[in-house]
PDB file of C-alpha atoms and ligand atoms in Angstrom:
ATOM      1  CA  UNK A 222      -1.338 -15.708  14.204  1.00 40.00           C
ATOM      2  CA  UNK A 223      -2.472 -13.071  16.569  1.00 43.00           C
ATOM      3  CA  UNK A 224      -1.745  -9.562  15.253  1.00 62.00           C
ATOM      4  CA  UNK A 225      -4.255  -8.137  12.747  1.00 86.00           C
ATOM      5  CA  UNK A 226      -2.195  -8.262   9.539  1.00 95.00           C
ATOM      6  CA  UNK A 227      -3.486  -5.455   7.407  1.00 97.00           C
ATOM      7  CA  UNK A 228      -4.105  -5.892   3.514  1.00 97.00           C
ATOM      8  CA  UNK A 229      -4.060  -2.934   1.053  1.00 98.00           C
ATOM      9  CA  UNK A 230      -5.224  -4.254  -2.360  1.00 98.00           C
ATOM     10  CA  UNK A 231      -3.923  -2.043  -5.158  1.00 98.00           C
ATOM     11  CA  UNK A 232      -6.167  -2.654  -8.258  1.00 98.00           C
ATOM     12  CA  UNK A 233      -3.961  -0.669 -10.307  1.00 98.00           C
ATOM     13  CA  UNK A 234      -5.297   0.686 -13.716  1.00 98.00           C
ATOM     14  CA  UNK A 235      -7.669  -2.172 -13.593  1.00 98.00           C
ATOM     15  CA  UNK A 236     -11.487  -2.073 -13.137  1.00 96.00           C
ATOM     16  CA  UNK A 237     -12.873  -4.835 -11.160  1.00 97.00           C
ATOM     17  CA  UNK A 238     -16.738  -5.145 -10.588  1.00 97.00           C
ATOM     18  CA  UNK A 239     -17.482  -4.441  -6.843  1.00 97.00           C
ATOM     19  CA  UNK A 240     -19.896  -7.383  -7.149  1.00 97.00           C
ATOM     20  CA  UNK A 241     -16.989  -9.711  -7.315  1.00 97.00           C
ATOM     21  CA  UNK A 242     -15.995  -8.618  -3.786  1.00 97.00           C
ATOM     22  CA  UNK A 243     -19.439  -8.319  -2.545  1.00 96.00           C
ATOM     23  CA  UNK A 244     -19.748 -12.162  -3.446  1.00 97.00           C
ATOM     24  CA  UNK A 245     -16.780 -13.127  -2.027  1.00 97.00           C
ATOM     25  CA  UNK A 246     -16.800 -11.457   1.345  1.00 95.00           C
ATOM     26  CA  UNK A 247     -20.888 -12.341   1.767  1.00 94.00           C
ATOM     27  CA  UNK A 248     -21.868 -11.369   5.033  1.00 91.00           C
ATOM     28  CA  UNK A 249     -18.314 -11.535   6.807  1.00 91.00           C
ATOM     29  CA  UNK A 250     -16.935  -8.567   8.658  1.00 90.00           C
ATOM     30  CA  UNK A 251     -13.607  -7.788   7.603  1.00 92.00           C
ATOM     31  CA  UNK A 252     -11.887  -4.697   9.298  1.00 90.00           C
ATOM     32  CA  UNK A 253      -8.188  -5.055   8.251  1.00 94.00           C
ATOM     33  CA  UNK A 254      -8.744  -4.769   4.461  1.00 96.00           C
ATOM     34  CA  UNK A 255      -8.441  -1.610   2.470  1.00 98.00           C
ATOM     35  CA  UNK A 256      -9.413  -1.915  -1.129  1.00 98.00           C
ATOM     36  CA  UNK A 257      -7.800   0.725  -3.673  1.00 98.00           C
ATOM     37  CA  UNK A 258      -9.694   0.817  -6.690  1.00 98.00           C
ATOM     38  CA  UNK A 259      -9.333   3.357  -9.470  1.00 98.00           C
ATOM     39  CA  UNK A 260     -10.804   6.915  -8.777  1.00 97.00           C
ATOM     40  CA  UNK A 261     -13.541   6.218 -10.836  1.00 97.00           C
ATOM     41  CA  UNK A 262     -14.583   3.362  -8.932  1.00 97.00           C
ATOM     42  CA  UNK A 263     -14.036   4.433  -5.402  1.00 98.00           C
ATOM     43  CA  UNK A 264     -17.546   5.300  -4.793  1.00 97.00           C
ATOM     44  CA  UNK A 265     -18.916   2.108  -6.113  1.00 97.00           C
ATOM     45  CA  UNK A 266     -16.929   0.442  -3.647  1.00 97.00           C
ATOM     46  CA  UNK A 267     -18.349   2.285  -0.682  1.00 96.00           C
ATOM     47  CA  UNK A 268     -20.989   0.010  -0.506  1.00 95.00           C
ATOM     48  CA  UNK A 269     -18.361  -2.403   1.287  1.00 96.00           C
ATOM     49  CA  UNK A 270     -17.843  -0.255   4.178  1.00 95.00           C
ATOM     50  CA  UNK A 271     -20.963  -1.827   6.042  1.00 91.00           C
ATOM     51  CA  UNK A 272     -18.829  -4.973   5.881  1.00 92.00           C
ATOM     52  CA  UNK A 273     -15.778  -3.298   7.668  1.00 93.00           C
ATOM     53  CA  UNK A 274     -14.090  -2.868   4.498  1.00 96.00           C
ATOM     54  CA  UNK A 275     -12.132   0.346   4.176  1.00 97.00           C
ATOM     55  CA  UNK A 276     -11.146   2.134   0.995  1.00 98.00           C
ATOM     56  CA  UNK A 277      -7.965   3.779  -0.362  1.00 98.00           C
ATOM     57  CA  UNK A 278      -6.854   5.581  -3.675  1.00 98.00           C
ATOM     58  CA  UNK A 279      -3.713   5.050  -5.467  1.00 98.00           C
ATOM     59  CA  UNK A 280      -2.798   8.639  -6.247  1.00 98.00           C
ATOM     60  CA  UNK A 281      -3.498  12.110  -5.145  1.00 98.00           C
ATOM     61  CA  UNK A 282      -2.642  15.558  -6.346  1.00 98.00           C
ATOM     62  CA  UNK A 283       0.119  17.287  -4.558  1.00 98.00           C
ATOM     63  CA  UNK A 284      -2.213  20.556  -4.705  1.00 98.00           C
ATOM     64  CA  UNK A 285      -5.068  21.227  -2.762  1.00 98.00           C
ATOM     65  CA  UNK A 286      -7.326  22.603  -5.644  1.00 97.00           C
ATOM     66  CA  UNK A 287      -7.587  24.693  -8.578  1.00 97.00           C
ATOM     67  CA  UNK A 288      -6.669  24.947 -12.092  1.00 98.00           C
ATOM     68  CA  UNK A 289      -4.724  21.678 -12.123  1.00 98.00           C
ATOM     69  CA  UNK A 290      -6.276  19.656 -15.280  1.00 98.00           C
ATOM     70  CA  UNK A 291      -6.477  15.948 -14.531  1.00 97.00           C
ATOM     71  CA  UNK A 292      -5.652  16.007 -11.083  1.00 98.00           C
ATOM     72  CA  UNK A 293      -7.904  14.812  -7.880  1.00 98.00           C
ATOM     73  CA  UNK A 294      -7.418  16.514  -4.667  1.00 98.00           C
ATOM     74  CA  UNK A 295      -7.315  15.113  -1.279  1.00 98.00           C
ATOM     75  CA  UNK A 296     -10.399  16.442  -0.203  1.00 98.00           C
ATOM     76  CA  UNK A 297     -12.080  14.888  -3.152  1.00 98.00           C
ATOM     77  CA  UNK A 298     -10.708  11.529  -2.229  1.00 98.00           C
ATOM     78  CA  UNK A 299     -12.129  11.994   1.116  1.00 98.00           C
ATOM     79  CA  UNK A 300     -15.765  12.717   0.063  1.00 97.00           C
ATOM     80  CA  UNK A 301     -15.666   9.788  -2.460  1.00 97.00           C
ATOM     81  CA  UNK A 302     -15.009   7.425   1.028  1.00 97.00           C
ATOM     82  CA  UNK A 303     -11.289   7.147   0.821  1.00 98.00           C
ATOM     83  CA  UNK A 304      -9.557   6.759   4.258  1.00 98.00           C
ATOM     84  CA  UNK A 305      -6.259   5.700   2.750  1.00 98.00           C
ATOM     85  CA  UNK A 306      -4.151   6.621  -0.453  1.00 98.00           C
ATOM     86  CA  UNK A 307      -0.907   4.968  -1.967  1.00 98.00           C
ATOM     87  CA  UNK A 308       1.814   7.219  -2.748  1.00 98.00           C
ATOM     88  CA  UNK A 309       4.948   7.596  -4.367  1.00 98.00           C
ATOM     89  CA  UNK A 310       4.553   3.928  -5.855  1.00 98.00           C
ATOM     90  CA  UNK A 311       7.526   2.782  -8.284  1.00 98.00           C
ATOM     91  CA  UNK A 312       5.170   2.827 -11.254  1.00 98.00           C
ATOM     92  CA  UNK A 313       4.449   6.211 -10.670  1.00 98.00           C
ATOM     93  CA  UNK A 314       8.152   7.037 -10.388  1.00 97.00           C
ATOM     94  CA  UNK A 315       9.109   5.187 -13.345  1.00 97.00           C
ATOM     95  CA  UNK A 316       6.246   6.170 -15.782  1.00 98.00           C
ATOM     96  CA  UNK A 317       4.969   9.576 -14.406  1.00 97.00           C
ATOM     97  CA  UNK A 318       8.284  10.624 -13.294  1.00 98.00           C
ATOM     98  CA  UNK A 319       7.122  11.338  -9.730  1.00 98.00           C
ATOM     99  CA  UNK A 320       9.695  12.726  -7.752  1.00 98.00           C
ATOM    100  CA  UNK A 321      10.226  12.326  -3.708  1.00 98.00           C
ATOM    101  CA  UNK A 322       9.699  15.861  -2.891  1.00 98.00           C
ATOM    102  CA  UNK A 323       6.048  15.646  -4.909  1.00 98.00           C
ATOM    103  CA  UNK A 324       5.376  12.358  -2.845  1.00 98.00           C
ATOM    104  CA  UNK A 325       6.149  14.375   0.274  1.00 98.00           C
ATOM    105  CA  UNK A 326       3.818  17.226  -0.611  1.00 98.00           C
ATOM    106  CA  UNK A 327       0.975  14.546  -1.497  1.00 98.00           C
ATOM    107  CA  UNK A 328       1.566  13.122   1.943  1.00 98.00           C
ATOM    108  CA  UNK A 329       0.871  16.649   3.405  1.00 98.00           C
ATOM    109  CA  UNK A 330      -2.052  17.031   1.514  1.00 98.00           C
ATOM    110  CA  UNK A 331      -3.708  13.506   2.446  1.00 98.00           C
ATOM    111  CA  UNK A 332      -2.682  14.362   6.118  1.00 98.00           C
ATOM    112  CA  UNK A 333      -4.549  17.785   5.987  1.00 98.00           C
ATOM    113  CA  UNK A 334      -7.609  15.873   4.680  1.00 98.00           C
ATOM    114  CA  UNK A 335      -7.697  13.389   7.304  1.00 98.00           C
ATOM    115  CA  UNK A 336      -6.499  10.477   4.911  1.00 98.00           C
ATOM    116  CA  UNK A 337      -3.606   8.115   5.935  1.00 98.00           C
ATOM    117  CA  UNK A 338      -0.756   7.969   3.652  1.00 98.00           C
ATOM    118  CA  UNK A 339       0.791   4.769   2.328  1.00 98.00           C
ATOM    119  CA  UNK A 340       4.054   5.768   1.304  1.00 98.00           C
ATOM    120  CA  UNK A 341       5.954   3.194  -1.068  1.00 98.00           C
ATOM    121  CA  UNK A 342       9.694   2.936  -0.951  1.00 98.00           C
ATOM    122  CA  UNK A 343      12.013   0.298  -2.325  1.00 98.00           C
ATOM    123  CA  UNK A 344      15.335  -0.328  -4.183  1.00 97.00           C
ATOM    124  CA  UNK A 345      15.437  -0.946  -7.791  1.00 94.00           C
ATOM    125  CA  UNK A 346      18.100  -3.649  -8.015  1.00 95.00           C
ATOM    126  CA  UNK A 347      18.713  -6.751  -5.933  1.00 96.00           C
ATOM    127  CA  UNK A 348      21.945  -6.054  -4.232  1.00 96.00           C
ATOM    128  CA  UNK A 349      21.524  -7.379  -0.562  1.00 96.00           C
ATOM    129  CA  UNK A 350      20.338  -5.817   2.703  1.00 97.00           C
ATOM    130  CA  UNK A 351      22.756  -3.060   3.394  1.00 97.00           C
ATOM    131  CA  UNK A 352      21.998  -1.472  -0.059  1.00 98.00           C
ATOM    132  CA  UNK A 353      18.239  -1.803   0.380  1.00 98.00           C
ATOM    133  CA  UNK A 354      18.512  -0.260   3.871  1.00 98.00           C
ATOM    134  CA  UNK A 355      20.552   2.380   2.689  1.00 98.00           C
ATOM    135  CA  UNK A 356      18.284   3.162  -0.390  1.00 98.00           C
ATOM    136  CA  UNK A 357      14.886   3.296   1.556  1.00 98.00           C
ATOM    137  CA  UNK A 358      16.120   5.268   4.163  1.00 98.00           C
ATOM    138  CA  UNK A 359      17.353   7.941   1.739  1.00 98.00           C
ATOM    139  CA  UNK A 360      13.957   7.785   0.076  1.00 98.00           C
ATOM    140  CA  UNK A 361      12.247   8.194   3.408  1.00 98.00           C
ATOM    141  CA  UNK A 362      14.600  11.107   4.466  1.00 98.00           C
ATOM    142  CA  UNK A 363      13.235  12.920   1.922  1.00 98.00           C
ATOM    143  CA  UNK A 364       9.620  11.820   1.945  1.00 98.00           C
ATOM    144  CA  UNK A 365       9.015  11.982   5.520  1.00 98.00           C
ATOM    145  CA  UNK A 366      10.248  15.438   5.765  1.00 98.00           C
ATOM    146  CA  UNK A 367       8.035  17.693   8.233  1.00 98.00           C
ATOM    147  CA  UNK A 368       5.444  14.907   8.415  1.00 98.00           C
ATOM    148  CA  UNK A 369       4.028  13.561  11.366  1.00 97.00           C
ATOM    149  CA  UNK A 370       5.568  10.150  11.601  1.00 97.00           C
ATOM    150  CA  UNK A 371       2.942   8.445  13.721  1.00 97.00           C
ATOM    151  CA  UNK A 372       0.020   8.996  11.101  1.00 98.00           C
ATOM    152  CA  UNK A 373       1.549   7.415   8.047  1.00 98.00           C
ATOM    153  CA  UNK A 374       2.084   3.784   6.841  1.00 98.00           C
ATOM    154  CA  UNK A 375       5.180   3.134   4.967  1.00 98.00           C
ATOM    155  CA  UNK A 376       5.190  -0.045   2.314  1.00 98.00           C
ATOM    156  CA  UNK A 377       8.556  -1.394   1.747  1.00 98.00           C
ATOM    157  CA  UNK A 378       8.360  -2.772  -1.966  1.00 98.00           C
ATOM    158  CA  UNK A 379      11.714  -3.857  -3.224  1.00 98.00           C
ATOM    159  CA  UNK A 380      10.884  -2.989  -7.370  1.00 97.00           C
ATOM    160  CA  UNK A 381      12.480  -6.105  -8.118  1.00 96.00           C
ATOM    161  CA  UNK A 382       9.768  -7.945  -6.563  1.00 97.00           C
ATOM    162  CA  UNK A 383       6.793  -6.210  -7.981  1.00 97.00           C
ATOM    163  CA  UNK A 384       4.836  -8.527 -10.370  1.00 96.00           C
ATOM    164  CA  UNK A 385       7.717 -10.795 -10.864  1.00 96.00           C
ATOM    165  CA  UNK A 386       6.952 -13.591  -8.612  1.00 95.00           C
ATOM    166  CA  UNK A 387      10.226 -12.951  -7.002  1.00 95.00           C
ATOM    167  CA  UNK A 388      10.199 -12.354  -3.115  1.00 96.00           C
ATOM    168  CA  UNK A 389      13.168 -11.460  -0.828  1.00 97.00           C
ATOM    169  CA  UNK A 390      13.914 -13.721   1.859  1.00 97.00           C
ATOM    170  CA  UNK A 391      12.365 -13.287   5.466  1.00 97.00           C
ATOM    171  CA  UNK A 392      15.543 -12.240   6.728  1.00 97.00           C
ATOM    172  CA  UNK A 393      15.616  -9.375   3.930  1.00 98.00           C
ATOM    173  CA  UNK A 394      12.281  -8.457   4.758  1.00 98.00           C
ATOM    174  CA  UNK A 395      12.878  -8.243   8.436  1.00 98.00           C
ATOM    175  CA  UNK A 396      16.383  -6.273   8.147  1.00 98.00           C
ATOM    176  CA  UNK A 397      14.837  -3.763   5.864  1.00 98.00           C
ATOM    177  CA  UNK A 398      11.785  -3.192   7.787  1.00 98.00           C
ATOM    178  CA  UNK A 399      13.403  -3.270  11.002  1.00 98.00           C
ATOM    179  CA  UNK A 400      15.559  -0.742   9.977  1.00 98.00           C
ATOM    180  CA  UNK A 401      12.675   1.559   8.542  1.00 98.00           C
ATOM    181  CA  UNK A 402      10.895   1.568  12.047  1.00 98.00           C
ATOM    182  CA  UNK A 403      14.313   2.056  13.950  1.00 98.00           C
ATOM    183  CA  UNK A 404      15.753   5.042  12.146  1.00 98.00           C
ATOM    184  CA  UNK A 405      12.546   6.700  10.999  1.00 98.00           C
ATOM    185  CA  UNK A 406      10.075   6.004  13.767  1.00 98.00           C
ATOM    186  CA  UNK A 407       7.285   4.938  11.546  1.00 98.00           C
ATOM    187  CA  UNK A 408       5.142   2.396  13.459  1.00 97.00           C
ATOM    188  CA  UNK A 409       3.002   0.611  10.535  1.00 98.00           C
ATOM    189  CA  UNK A 410       5.108  -1.007   7.943  1.00 98.00           C
ATOM    190  CA  UNK A 411       3.877  -3.319   5.030  1.00 98.00           C
ATOM    191  CA  UNK A 412       5.684  -5.542   2.679  1.00 98.00           C
ATOM    192  CA  UNK A 413       4.569  -5.638  -1.082  1.00 98.00           C
ATOM    193  CA  UNK A 414       5.917  -7.625  -4.055  1.00 98.00           C
ATOM    194  CA  UNK A 415       4.437 -10.606  -5.306  1.00 97.00           C
ATOM    195  CA  UNK A 416       2.492 -10.990  -2.084  1.00 98.00           C
ATOM    196  CA  UNK A 417       0.011 -13.852  -2.505  1.00 96.00           C
ATOM    197  CA  UNK A 418      -0.970 -17.640  -2.011  1.00 96.00           C
ATOM    198  CA  UNK A 419       2.515 -18.988  -2.053  1.00 95.00           C
ATOM    199  CA  UNK A 420       4.168 -16.811   0.553  1.00 97.00           C
ATOM    200  CA  UNK A 421       1.193 -15.343   2.672  1.00 96.00           C
ATOM    201  CA  UNK A 422       2.014 -17.540   5.575  1.00 96.00           C
ATOM    202  CA  UNK A 423       5.444 -16.950   5.785  1.00 96.00           C
ATOM    203  CA  UNK A 424       5.330 -13.188   5.472  1.00 97.00           C
ATOM    204  CA  UNK A 425       2.481 -12.574   7.564  1.00 96.00           C
ATOM    205  CA  UNK A 426       4.440 -14.613  10.681  1.00 96.00           C
ATOM    206  CA  UNK A 427       7.254 -12.152  10.462  1.00 97.00           C
ATOM    207  CA  UNK A 428       7.071  -9.893  13.641  1.00 95.00           C
ATOM    208  CA  UNK A 429       7.843  -6.615  12.274  1.00 97.00           C
ATOM    209  CA  UNK A 430       5.657  -6.806   8.977  1.00 98.00           C
ATOM    210  CA  UNK A 431       2.230  -5.255   9.926  1.00 98.00           C
ATOM    211  CA  UNK A 432       0.733  -5.909   6.555  1.00 97.00           C
ATOM    212  CA  UNK A 433       0.821  -6.393   3.074  1.00 98.00           C
ATOM    213  CA  UNK A 434       0.343  -4.222  -0.205  1.00 98.00           C
ATOM    214  CA  UNK A 435      -0.916  -6.500  -2.746  1.00 98.00           C
ATOM    215  CA  UNK A 436      -1.060  -6.140  -6.529  1.00 98.00           C
ATOM    216  CA  UNK A 437      -1.734  -8.855  -8.728  1.00 97.00           C
ATOM    217  CA  UNK A 438      -3.461 -11.304  -6.323  1.00 98.00           C
ATOM    218  CA  UNK A 439      -5.896  -8.643  -5.059  1.00 98.00           C
ATOM    219  CA  UNK A 440      -7.792  -8.873  -8.278  1.00 98.00           C
ATOM    220  CA  UNK A 441      -8.806 -12.286  -7.395  1.00 98.00           C
ATOM    221  CA  UNK A 442     -11.402 -11.523  -4.606  1.00 97.00           C
ATOM    222  CA  UNK A 443     -11.970 -15.137  -3.793  1.00 97.00           C
ATOM    223  CA  UNK A 444      -8.081 -15.582  -2.952  1.00 97.00           C
ATOM    224  CA  UNK A 445      -8.040 -12.486  -0.918  1.00 97.00           C
ATOM    225  CA  UNK A 446     -10.892 -13.359   1.185  1.00 95.00           C
ATOM    226  CA  UNK A 447      -9.734 -16.972   1.758  1.00 95.00           C
ATOM    227  CA  UNK A 448      -6.083 -15.890   2.755  1.00 95.00           C
ATOM    228  CA  UNK A 449      -7.765 -13.489   5.139  1.00 91.00           C
ATOM    229  CA  UNK A 450      -9.783 -16.216   6.643  1.00 91.00           C
ATOM    230  CA  UNK A 451      -7.008 -18.462   6.935  1.00 92.00           C
ATOM    231  CA  UNK A 452      -4.848 -15.855   8.935  1.00 91.00           C
ATOM    232  CA  UNK A 453      -7.605 -15.166  11.478  1.00 86.00           C
TER     233      UNK A 453
HETATM  234  P1  LIG B 714       2.372  -7.329  -6.953  1.00 96.92           P
HETATM  235  O1  LIG B 714       2.131  -5.619  -7.060  1.00 96.92           O
HETATM  236  O2  LIG B 714       1.663  -7.776  -5.701  1.00 96.92           O
HETATM  237  O3  LIG B 714       1.559  -7.532  -8.143  1.00 96.92           O
HETATM  238  O4  LIG B 714       3.766  -7.559  -6.948  1.00 96.92           O
HETATM  239  C1  LIG B 714       2.418  -4.989  -5.729  1.00 96.92           C
HETATM  240  C2  LIG B 714       2.562  -3.557  -5.816  1.00 96.92           C
HETATM  241  O5  LIG B 714       2.555  -2.922  -6.898  1.00 96.92           O
HETATM  242  O6  LIG B 714       2.036  -2.805  -4.867  1.00 96.92           O
END
């Protein structure tokens, strides 16, 4: 493998002691790993920046600042050390009823703060390539409105593959990600959904896939570092 495969680790609402990653990484320098802990832990993880690790958040407010109880702004994330932020994750759409137009606003706030949005899209049911392509392009049509395409990352995450151990075929991943790139102009596209020990070799070898958005496996720092080393 010669391209740099980006790993974006989404810890979700889990608290993982930074020392677990510190111990797994040791003195290594890893410049293609983005760790996205919960808001409270981001500042603790800043110590890993000296190893080349980059930091991200899992959500941001669609507003820039002011009387919005419970919200965290893009500029606050930037000050905490985040250079990336996951937005529009299917769990936020399902449980927090986040809409595509809110995700679009969030992307705008992030870009204003100099943070790279990682925009999640993905179909909810397993109905083949054409259905998936139509589904994600409709989502992106709304989410990418008036956005500088070259400044965002898209994560293709079929919802039925998240946390289930089910992974689409290589050709499905390739077809959907190639269509996203062709029809939107987005240059960096990740795959997400049960990425881990059993499939990292195959998925990282797909030419159109630039990286992975990793949930469950990201809570195992030794595994992430092992996969990282293996793909070098
Ligand atoms: P998973 O989660 O790797 O546990 O399937 C991916 C995600 O939700 O981003």
